[in-house]
Amino acid sequence: MPTTPPLDLTEISWPVCLLTFKQRLLALRTGEQLGVSVQDHDVADHIVLIVHRSEDRVIGRHIDGERHRLCILKGPCPLKE
């Protein structure tokens, strides 16, 4: 799966970081992955909510020190036959 350059939102204030994320998410093509780094747990939770309200998926989430790292996959979950 193609991976886009990671998005580091650790130095961007609320709510600009969510707007930046949303713009980047909308620019992705189906099948592309986006890695996102944030410091604030609440921002990470909001990103997950944004993704869950779309057809996209969070395929990874973990905490690395003070950073929350998320991996987003653009596009709906493929149907299993």
PDB file of C-alpha atoms in Angstrom:
ATOM      1  CA  MET A   1       0.000   0.000   0.000  1.00  0.00           C
ATOM      2  CA  PRO A   2       1.335   3.451  -0.855  1.00  0.00           C
ATOM      3  CA  THR A   3       2.375   5.537   2.128  1.00  0.00           C
ATOM      4  CA  THR A   4       2.331   9.325   2.055  1.00  0.00           C
ATOM      5  CA  PRO A   5       4.787  11.519   3.979  1.00  0.00           C
ATOM      6  CA  PRO A   6       3.912  11.522   7.699  1.00  0.00           C
ATOM      7  CA  LEU A   7       1.926  14.372   9.190  1.00  0.00           C
ATOM      8  CA  ASP A   8       3.448  15.840  12.363  1.00  0.00           C
ATOM      9  CA  LEU A   9       0.839  17.866  14.245  1.00  0.00           C
ATOM     10  CA  THR A  10       2.719  18.068  17.556  1.00  0.00           C
ATOM     11  CA  GLU A  11       3.477  21.796  17.261  1.00  0.00           C
ATOM     12  CA  ILE A  12       0.126  22.842  15.781  1.00  0.00           C
ATOM     13  CA  SER A  13      -2.529  24.220  18.113  1.00  0.00           C
ATOM     14  CA  TRP A  14      -6.135  23.144  18.490  1.00  0.00           C
ATOM     15  CA  PRO A  15      -8.332  23.270  16.306  1.00  0.00           C
ATOM     16  CA  VAL A  16      -5.918  24.042  13.450  1.00  0.00           C
ATOM     17  CA  CYS A  17      -4.338  20.597  13.847  1.00  0.00           C
ATOM     18  CA  LEU A  18      -7.707  18.911  13.177  1.00  0.00           C
ATOM     19  CA  LEU A  19      -8.364  21.100  10.142  1.00  0.00           C
ATOM     20  CA  THR A  20      -4.896  20.303   8.807  1.00  0.00           C
ATOM     21  CA  PHE A  21      -5.512  16.595   9.329  1.00  0.00           C
ATOM     22  CA  LYS A  22      -8.908  16.729   7.616  1.00  0.00           C
ATOM     23  CA  GLN A  23      -7.451  18.523   4.566  1.00  0.00           C
ATOM     24  CA  ARG A  24      -4.664  15.959   4.282  1.00  0.00           C
ATOM     25  CA  LEU A  25      -7.125  13.065   4.678  1.00  0.00           C
ATOM     26  CA  LEU A  26      -9.340  14.421   1.912  1.00  0.00           C
ATOM     27  CA  ALA A  27      -6.315  14.753  -0.410  1.00  0.00           C
ATOM     28  CA  LEU A  28      -5.383  11.064  -0.092  1.00  0.00           C
ATOM     29  CA  ARG A  29      -6.227   8.535  -2.776  1.00  0.00           C
ATOM     30  CA  THR A  30      -7.953   5.274  -1.969  1.00  0.00           C
ATOM     31  CA  GLY A  31      -5.456   2.756  -0.636  1.00  0.00           C
ATOM     32  CA  GLU A  32      -2.923   5.326   0.591  1.00  0.00           C
ATOM     33  CA  GLN A  33      -1.741   5.318   4.193  1.00  0.00           C
ATOM     34  CA  LEU A  34      -1.076   8.358   6.343  1.00  0.00           C
ATOM     35  CA  GLY A  35       0.956   8.380   9.538  1.00  0.00           C
ATOM     36  CA  VAL A  36      -0.027  11.104  12.010  1.00  0.00           C
ATOM     37  CA  SER A  37       1.784  12.252  15.175  1.00  0.00           C
ATOM     38  CA  VAL A  38       0.147  14.339  17.902  1.00  0.00           C
ATOM     39  CA  GLN A  39       0.995  15.121  21.520  1.00  0.00           C
ATOM     40  CA  ASP A  40      -2.481  15.619  22.930  1.00  0.00           C
ATOM     41  CA  HIS A  41      -4.543  12.520  23.739  1.00  0.00           C
ATOM     42  CA  ASP A  42      -7.766  14.446  23.050  1.00  0.00           C
ATOM     43  CA  VAL A  43      -6.552  15.422  19.571  1.00  0.00           C
ATOM     44  CA  ALA A  44      -5.779  11.755  18.842  1.00  0.00           C
ATOM     45  CA  ASP A  45      -9.304  10.823  19.973  1.00  0.00           C
ATOM     46  CA  HIS A  46     -10.822  13.503  17.729  1.00  0.00           C
ATOM     47  CA  ILE A  47      -8.811  12.258  14.752  1.00  0.00           C
ATOM     48  CA  VAL A  48     -10.144   8.758  15.372  1.00  0.00           C
ATOM     49  CA  LEU A  49     -13.696  10.162  15.450  1.00  0.00           C
ATOM     50  CA  ILE A  50     -13.146  12.014  12.164  1.00  0.00           C
ATOM     51  CA  VAL A  51     -11.881   8.832  10.535  1.00  0.00           C
ATOM     52  CA  HIS A  52     -14.703   6.683  11.902  1.00  0.00           C
ATOM     53  CA  ARG A  53     -17.252   9.127  10.464  1.00  0.00           C
ATOM     54  CA  SER A  54     -15.712   8.707   7.018  1.00  0.00           C
ATOM     55  CA  GLU A  55     -15.185   5.601   4.912  1.00  0.00           C
ATOM     56  CA  ASP A  56     -11.551   5.506   6.006  1.00  0.00           C
ATOM     57  CA  ARG A  57      -9.953   3.362   8.722  1.00  0.00           C
ATOM     58  CA  VAL A  58      -7.535   3.680  11.618  1.00  0.00           C
ATOM     59  CA  ILE A  59      -5.228   0.703  11.153  1.00  0.00           C
ATOM     60  CA  GLY A  60      -2.774   1.526  13.923  1.00  0.00           C
ATOM     61  CA  ARG A  61      -2.573   3.581  17.091  1.00  0.00           C
ATOM     62  CA  HIS A  62       0.090   3.623  19.776  1.00  0.00           C
ATOM     63  CA  ILE A  63       1.840   5.926  22.218  1.00  0.00           C
ATOM     64  CA  ASP A  64       5.564   6.538  21.747  1.00  0.00           C
ATOM     65  CA  GLY A  65       6.770   8.543  24.733  1.00  0.00           C
ATOM     66  CA  GLU A  66       4.649  11.707  24.714  1.00  0.00           C
ATOM     67  CA  ARG A  67       3.540  11.239  21.110  1.00  0.00           C
ATOM     68  CA  HIS A  68       0.423   9.513  19.930  1.00  0.00           C
ATOM     69  CA  ARG A  69       0.975   7.890  16.544  1.00  0.00           C
ATOM     70  CA  LEU A  70      -1.883   6.898  14.270  1.00  0.00           C
ATOM     71  CA  CYS A  71      -1.900   5.156  10.928  1.00  0.00           C
ATOM     72  CA  ILE A  72      -4.860   5.906   8.661  1.00  0.00           C
ATOM     73  CA  LEU A  73      -5.871   3.964   5.549  1.00  0.00           C
ATOM     74  CA  LYS A  74      -7.885   5.854   2.956  1.00  0.00           C
ATOM     75  CA  GLY A  75     -10.938   4.036   1.650  1.00  0.00           C
ATOM     76  CA  PRO A  76     -13.606   1.636   2.818  1.00  0.00           C
ATOM     77  CA  CYS A  77     -12.925  -1.787   4.213  1.00  0.00           C
ATOM     78  CA  PRO A  78     -12.948  -4.276   1.330  1.00  0.00           C
ATOM     79  CA  LEU A  79     -15.884  -6.643   1.270  1.00  0.00           C
ATOM     80  CA  LYS A  80     -15.141 -10.252   2.032  1.00  0.00           C
ATOM     81  CA  GLU A  81     -16.712 -12.806  -0.239  1.00  0.00           C
TER      82      GLU A  81
END
